[in-house]
PDB file of C-alpha atoms in Angstrom:
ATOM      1  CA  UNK A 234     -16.656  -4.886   5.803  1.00 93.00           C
ATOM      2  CA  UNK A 235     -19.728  -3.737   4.024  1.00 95.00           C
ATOM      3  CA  UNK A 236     -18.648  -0.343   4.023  1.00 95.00           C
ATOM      4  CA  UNK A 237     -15.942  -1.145   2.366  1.00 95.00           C
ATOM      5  CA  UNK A 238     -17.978  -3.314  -0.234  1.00 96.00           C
ATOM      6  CA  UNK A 239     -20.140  -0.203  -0.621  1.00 94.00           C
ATOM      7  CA  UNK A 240     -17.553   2.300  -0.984  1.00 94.00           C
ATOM      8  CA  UNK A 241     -16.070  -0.115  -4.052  1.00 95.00           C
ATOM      9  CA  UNK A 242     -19.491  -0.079  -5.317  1.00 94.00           C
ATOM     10  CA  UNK A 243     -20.139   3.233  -5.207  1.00 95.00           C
ATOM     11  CA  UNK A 244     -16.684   3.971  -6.331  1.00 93.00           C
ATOM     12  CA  UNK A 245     -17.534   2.129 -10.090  1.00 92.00           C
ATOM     13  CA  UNK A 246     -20.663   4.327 -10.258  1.00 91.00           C
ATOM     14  CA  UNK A 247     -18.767   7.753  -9.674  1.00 91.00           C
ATOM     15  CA  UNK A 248     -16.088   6.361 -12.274  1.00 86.00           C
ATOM     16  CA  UNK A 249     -13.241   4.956 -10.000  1.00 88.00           C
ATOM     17  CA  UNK A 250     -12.135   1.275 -10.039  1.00 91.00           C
ATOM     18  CA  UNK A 251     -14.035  -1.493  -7.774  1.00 95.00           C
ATOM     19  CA  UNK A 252     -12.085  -1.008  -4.768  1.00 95.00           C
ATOM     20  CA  UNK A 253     -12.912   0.687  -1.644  1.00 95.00           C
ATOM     21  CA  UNK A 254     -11.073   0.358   2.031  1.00 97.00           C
ATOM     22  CA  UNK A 255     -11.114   2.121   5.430  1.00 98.00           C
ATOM     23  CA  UNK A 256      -9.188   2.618   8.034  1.00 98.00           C
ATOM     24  CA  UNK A 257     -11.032   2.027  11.800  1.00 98.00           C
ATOM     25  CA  UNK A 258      -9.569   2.450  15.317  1.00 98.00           C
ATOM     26  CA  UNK A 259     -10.950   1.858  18.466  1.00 97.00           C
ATOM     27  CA  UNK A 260     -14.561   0.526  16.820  1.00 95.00           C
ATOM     28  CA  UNK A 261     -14.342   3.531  15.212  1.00 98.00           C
ATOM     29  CA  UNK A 262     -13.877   5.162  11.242  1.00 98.00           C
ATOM     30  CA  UNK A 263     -10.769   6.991  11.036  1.00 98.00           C
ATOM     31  CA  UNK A 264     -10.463   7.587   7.204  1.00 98.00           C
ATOM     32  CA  UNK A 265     -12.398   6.121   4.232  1.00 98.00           C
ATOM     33  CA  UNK A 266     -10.553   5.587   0.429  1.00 97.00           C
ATOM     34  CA  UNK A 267     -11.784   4.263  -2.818  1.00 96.00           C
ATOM     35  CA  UNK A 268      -9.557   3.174  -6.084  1.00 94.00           C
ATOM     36  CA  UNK A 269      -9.170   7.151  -7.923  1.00 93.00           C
ATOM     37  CA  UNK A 270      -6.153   5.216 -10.114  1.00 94.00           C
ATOM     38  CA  UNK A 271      -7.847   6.954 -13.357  1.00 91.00           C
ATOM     39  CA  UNK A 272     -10.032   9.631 -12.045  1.00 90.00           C
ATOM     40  CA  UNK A 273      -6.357  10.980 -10.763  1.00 93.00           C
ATOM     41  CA  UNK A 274      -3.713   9.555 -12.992  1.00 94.00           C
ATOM     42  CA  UNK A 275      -1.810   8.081  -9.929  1.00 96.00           C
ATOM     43  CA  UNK A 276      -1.001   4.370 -10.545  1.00 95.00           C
ATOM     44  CA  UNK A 277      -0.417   4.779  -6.438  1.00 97.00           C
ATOM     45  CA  UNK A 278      -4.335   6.128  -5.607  1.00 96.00           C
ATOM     46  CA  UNK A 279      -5.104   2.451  -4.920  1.00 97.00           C
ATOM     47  CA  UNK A 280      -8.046   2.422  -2.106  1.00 97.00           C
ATOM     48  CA  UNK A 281      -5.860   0.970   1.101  1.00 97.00           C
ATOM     49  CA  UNK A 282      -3.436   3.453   0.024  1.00 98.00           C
ATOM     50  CA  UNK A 283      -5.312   6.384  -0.284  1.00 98.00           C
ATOM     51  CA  UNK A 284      -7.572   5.474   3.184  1.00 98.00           C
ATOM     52  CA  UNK A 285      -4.353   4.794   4.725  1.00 98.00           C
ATOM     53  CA  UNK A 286      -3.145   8.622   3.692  1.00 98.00           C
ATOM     54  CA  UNK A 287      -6.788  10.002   4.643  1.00 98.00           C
ATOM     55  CA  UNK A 288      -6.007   8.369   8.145  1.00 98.00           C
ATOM     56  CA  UNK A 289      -2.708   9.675   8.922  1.00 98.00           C
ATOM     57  CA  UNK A 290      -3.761  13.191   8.356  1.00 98.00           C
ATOM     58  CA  UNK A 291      -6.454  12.694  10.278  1.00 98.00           C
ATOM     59  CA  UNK A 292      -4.401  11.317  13.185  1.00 98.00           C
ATOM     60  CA  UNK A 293      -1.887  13.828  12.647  1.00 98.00           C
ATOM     61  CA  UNK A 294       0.656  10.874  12.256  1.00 97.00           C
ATOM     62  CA  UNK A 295       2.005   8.733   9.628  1.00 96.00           C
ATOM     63  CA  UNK A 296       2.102   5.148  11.996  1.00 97.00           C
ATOM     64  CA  UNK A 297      -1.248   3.584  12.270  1.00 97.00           C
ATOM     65  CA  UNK A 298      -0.474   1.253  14.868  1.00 96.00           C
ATOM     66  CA  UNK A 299      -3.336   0.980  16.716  1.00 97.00           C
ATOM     67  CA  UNK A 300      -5.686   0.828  13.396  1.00 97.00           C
ATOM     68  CA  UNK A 301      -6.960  -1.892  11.367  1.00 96.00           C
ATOM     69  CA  UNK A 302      -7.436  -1.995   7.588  1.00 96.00           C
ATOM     70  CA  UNK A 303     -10.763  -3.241   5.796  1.00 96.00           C
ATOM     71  CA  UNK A 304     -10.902  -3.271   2.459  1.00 94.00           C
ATOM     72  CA  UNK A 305     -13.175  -5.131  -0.001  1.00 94.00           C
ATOM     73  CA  UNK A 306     -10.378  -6.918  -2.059  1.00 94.00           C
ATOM     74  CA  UNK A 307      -7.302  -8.501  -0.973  1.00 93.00           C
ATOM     75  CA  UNK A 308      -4.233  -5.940  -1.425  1.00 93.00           C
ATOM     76  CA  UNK A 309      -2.148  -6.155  -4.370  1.00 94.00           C
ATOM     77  CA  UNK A 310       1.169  -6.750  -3.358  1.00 92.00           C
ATOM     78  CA  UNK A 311       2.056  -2.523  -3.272  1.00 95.00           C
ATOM     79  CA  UNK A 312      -0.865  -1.923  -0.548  1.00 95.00           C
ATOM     80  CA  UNK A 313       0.356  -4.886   1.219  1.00 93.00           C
ATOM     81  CA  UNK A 314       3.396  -3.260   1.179  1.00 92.00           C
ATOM     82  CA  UNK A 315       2.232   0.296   2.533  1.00 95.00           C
ATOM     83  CA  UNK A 316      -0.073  -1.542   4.675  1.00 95.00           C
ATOM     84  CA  UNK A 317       3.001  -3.189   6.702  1.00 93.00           C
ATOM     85  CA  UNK A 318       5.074   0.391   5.962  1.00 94.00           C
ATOM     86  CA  UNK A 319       2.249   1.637   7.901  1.00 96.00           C
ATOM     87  CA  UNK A 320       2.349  -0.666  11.072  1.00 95.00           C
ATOM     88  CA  UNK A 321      -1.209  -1.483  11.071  1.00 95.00           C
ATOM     89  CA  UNK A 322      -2.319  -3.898  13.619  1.00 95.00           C
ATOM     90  CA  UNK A 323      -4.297  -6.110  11.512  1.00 94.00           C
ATOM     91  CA  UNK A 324      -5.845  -6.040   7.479  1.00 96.00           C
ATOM     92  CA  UNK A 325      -9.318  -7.548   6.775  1.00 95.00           C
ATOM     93  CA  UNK A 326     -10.373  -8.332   3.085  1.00 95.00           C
ATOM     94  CA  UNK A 327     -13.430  -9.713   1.165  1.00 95.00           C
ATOM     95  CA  UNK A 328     -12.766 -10.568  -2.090  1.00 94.00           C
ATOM     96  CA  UNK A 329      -9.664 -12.416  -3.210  1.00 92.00           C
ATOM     97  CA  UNK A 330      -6.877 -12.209  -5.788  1.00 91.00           C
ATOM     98  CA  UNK A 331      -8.368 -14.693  -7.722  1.00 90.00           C
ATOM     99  CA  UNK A 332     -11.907 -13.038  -7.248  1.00 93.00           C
ATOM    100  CA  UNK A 333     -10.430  -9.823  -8.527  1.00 93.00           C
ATOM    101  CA  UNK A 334      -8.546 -11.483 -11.522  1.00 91.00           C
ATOM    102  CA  UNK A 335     -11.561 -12.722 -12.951  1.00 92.00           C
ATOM    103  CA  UNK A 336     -12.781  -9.087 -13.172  1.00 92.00           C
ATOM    104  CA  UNK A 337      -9.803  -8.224 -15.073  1.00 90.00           C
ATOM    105  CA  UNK A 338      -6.856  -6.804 -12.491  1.00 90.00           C
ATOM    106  CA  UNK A 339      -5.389  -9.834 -12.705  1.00 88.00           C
ATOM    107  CA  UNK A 340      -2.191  -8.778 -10.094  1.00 88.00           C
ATOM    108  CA  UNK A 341      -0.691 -12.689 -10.204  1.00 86.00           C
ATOM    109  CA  UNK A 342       2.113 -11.747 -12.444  1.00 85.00           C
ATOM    110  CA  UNK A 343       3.442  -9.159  -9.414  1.00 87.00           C
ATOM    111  CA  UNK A 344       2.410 -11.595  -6.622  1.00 84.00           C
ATOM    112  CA  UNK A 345       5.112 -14.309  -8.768  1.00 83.00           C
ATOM    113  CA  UNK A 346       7.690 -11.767  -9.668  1.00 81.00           C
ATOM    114  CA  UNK A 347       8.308 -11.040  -5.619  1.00 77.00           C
ATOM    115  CA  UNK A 348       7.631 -14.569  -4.845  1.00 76.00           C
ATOM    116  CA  UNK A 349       9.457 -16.699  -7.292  1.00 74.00           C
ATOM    117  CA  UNK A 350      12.097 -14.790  -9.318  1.00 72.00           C
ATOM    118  CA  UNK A 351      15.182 -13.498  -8.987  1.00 76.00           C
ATOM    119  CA  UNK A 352      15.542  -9.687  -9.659  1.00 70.00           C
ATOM    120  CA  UNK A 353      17.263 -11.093 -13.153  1.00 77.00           C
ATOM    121  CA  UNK A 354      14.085 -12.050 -14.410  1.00 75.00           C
ATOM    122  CA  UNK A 355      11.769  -8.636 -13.553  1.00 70.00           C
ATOM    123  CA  UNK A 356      10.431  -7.248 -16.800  1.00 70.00           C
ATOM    124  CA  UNK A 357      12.028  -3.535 -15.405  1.00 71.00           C
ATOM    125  CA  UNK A 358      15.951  -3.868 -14.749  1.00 74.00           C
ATOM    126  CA  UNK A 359      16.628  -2.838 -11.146  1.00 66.00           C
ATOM    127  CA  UNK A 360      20.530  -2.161 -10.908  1.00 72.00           C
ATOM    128  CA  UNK A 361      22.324  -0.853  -8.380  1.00 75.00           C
ATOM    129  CA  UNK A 362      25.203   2.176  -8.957  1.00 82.00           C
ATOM    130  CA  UNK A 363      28.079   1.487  -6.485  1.00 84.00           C
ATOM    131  CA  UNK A 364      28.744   4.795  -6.175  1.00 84.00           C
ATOM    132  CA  UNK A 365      31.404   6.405  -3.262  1.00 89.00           C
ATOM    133  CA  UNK A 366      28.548   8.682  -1.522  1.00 89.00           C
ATOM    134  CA  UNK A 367      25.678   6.285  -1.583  1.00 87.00           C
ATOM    135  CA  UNK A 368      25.678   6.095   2.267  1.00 81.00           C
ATOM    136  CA  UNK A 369      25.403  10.026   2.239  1.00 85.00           C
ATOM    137  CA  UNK A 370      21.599  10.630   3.387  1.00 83.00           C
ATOM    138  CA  UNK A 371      22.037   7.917   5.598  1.00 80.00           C
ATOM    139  CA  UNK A 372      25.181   9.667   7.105  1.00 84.00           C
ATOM    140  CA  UNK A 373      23.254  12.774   7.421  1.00 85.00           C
ATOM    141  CA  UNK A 374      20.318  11.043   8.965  1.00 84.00           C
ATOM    142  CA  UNK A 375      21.736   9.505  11.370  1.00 84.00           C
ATOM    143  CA  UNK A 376      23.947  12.932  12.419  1.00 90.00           C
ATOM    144  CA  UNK A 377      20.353  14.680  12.324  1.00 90.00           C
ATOM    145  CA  UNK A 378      20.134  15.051  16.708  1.00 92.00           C
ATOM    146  CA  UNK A 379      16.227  15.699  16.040  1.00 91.00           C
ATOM    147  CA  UNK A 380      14.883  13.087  13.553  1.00 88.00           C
ATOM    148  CA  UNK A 381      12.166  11.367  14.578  1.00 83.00           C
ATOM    149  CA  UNK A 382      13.075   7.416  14.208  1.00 79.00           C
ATOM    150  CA  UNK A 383      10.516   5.102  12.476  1.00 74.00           C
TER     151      UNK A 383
END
């Protein structure tokens, strides 16, 4: 966990956001990240999310079962989500929502919006075209004799 703390650290001084995570297997450091949101323009480059993509290249795999996730605030709700997309066996954190909040990424208003309302409410309309192919990549997918299932 203090790596992680230090990486955030260290991440502020070299101009990225107060976030760092890493990836660990077996004891071990797989992959290291820290927040590059504005150093790359990439509202994605979050620090679980880019450790998690440093650690799949370097496993040569894109599950991370097997792996744990430390990072030195809790994940917003879209690292959470990659974080779980990811299979990871477990996630560690230091800081908390509320910790980070008071720091000014205050993420409570996504943490409600999947919590408590209905997709009505969002502040970006999500609508869904009924269209006749929608099912077509699917179709395709599951026709595809070598995919490789995750």
């Amino acid at each position: 966990m203090n790596e992680a703390i230090k990486l955030a650290t260290t991440s502020v001084a070299n101009g990225g956001g107060p976030f760092g995570a890493l990836i660990a297997m077996d004891g071990a450091v797989v992959a290291i990240g820290n927040n590059q949101v504005t150093a790359t323009l990439d509202p994605t480059a979050h620090a679980e999310v880019s450790a998690m993509r440093a650690a799949c290249k370097q496993l040569d795999r894109f599950s991370l079962e097997g792996c744990v996730l430390v990072t030195s605030c809790e994940p917003c709700p879209m690292c959470l989500s990659s974080a779980l997309w990811a299979r990871l066996d477990r996630i560690v954190y230091a800081a908390d929502r509320h910790d980070a909040a008071t720091a000014g990424f205050d993420d409570r208003k996504f943490y409600d919006l999947f919590e408590k309302k209905p997709a009505s409410m969002w502040p970006t309309p999500v609508k869904q075209l009924d269209l006749p192919n929608r099912t077509a990549p699917f179709d395709a997918w599951l026709a595809k004799a070598d995919r490789i299932d995750y």
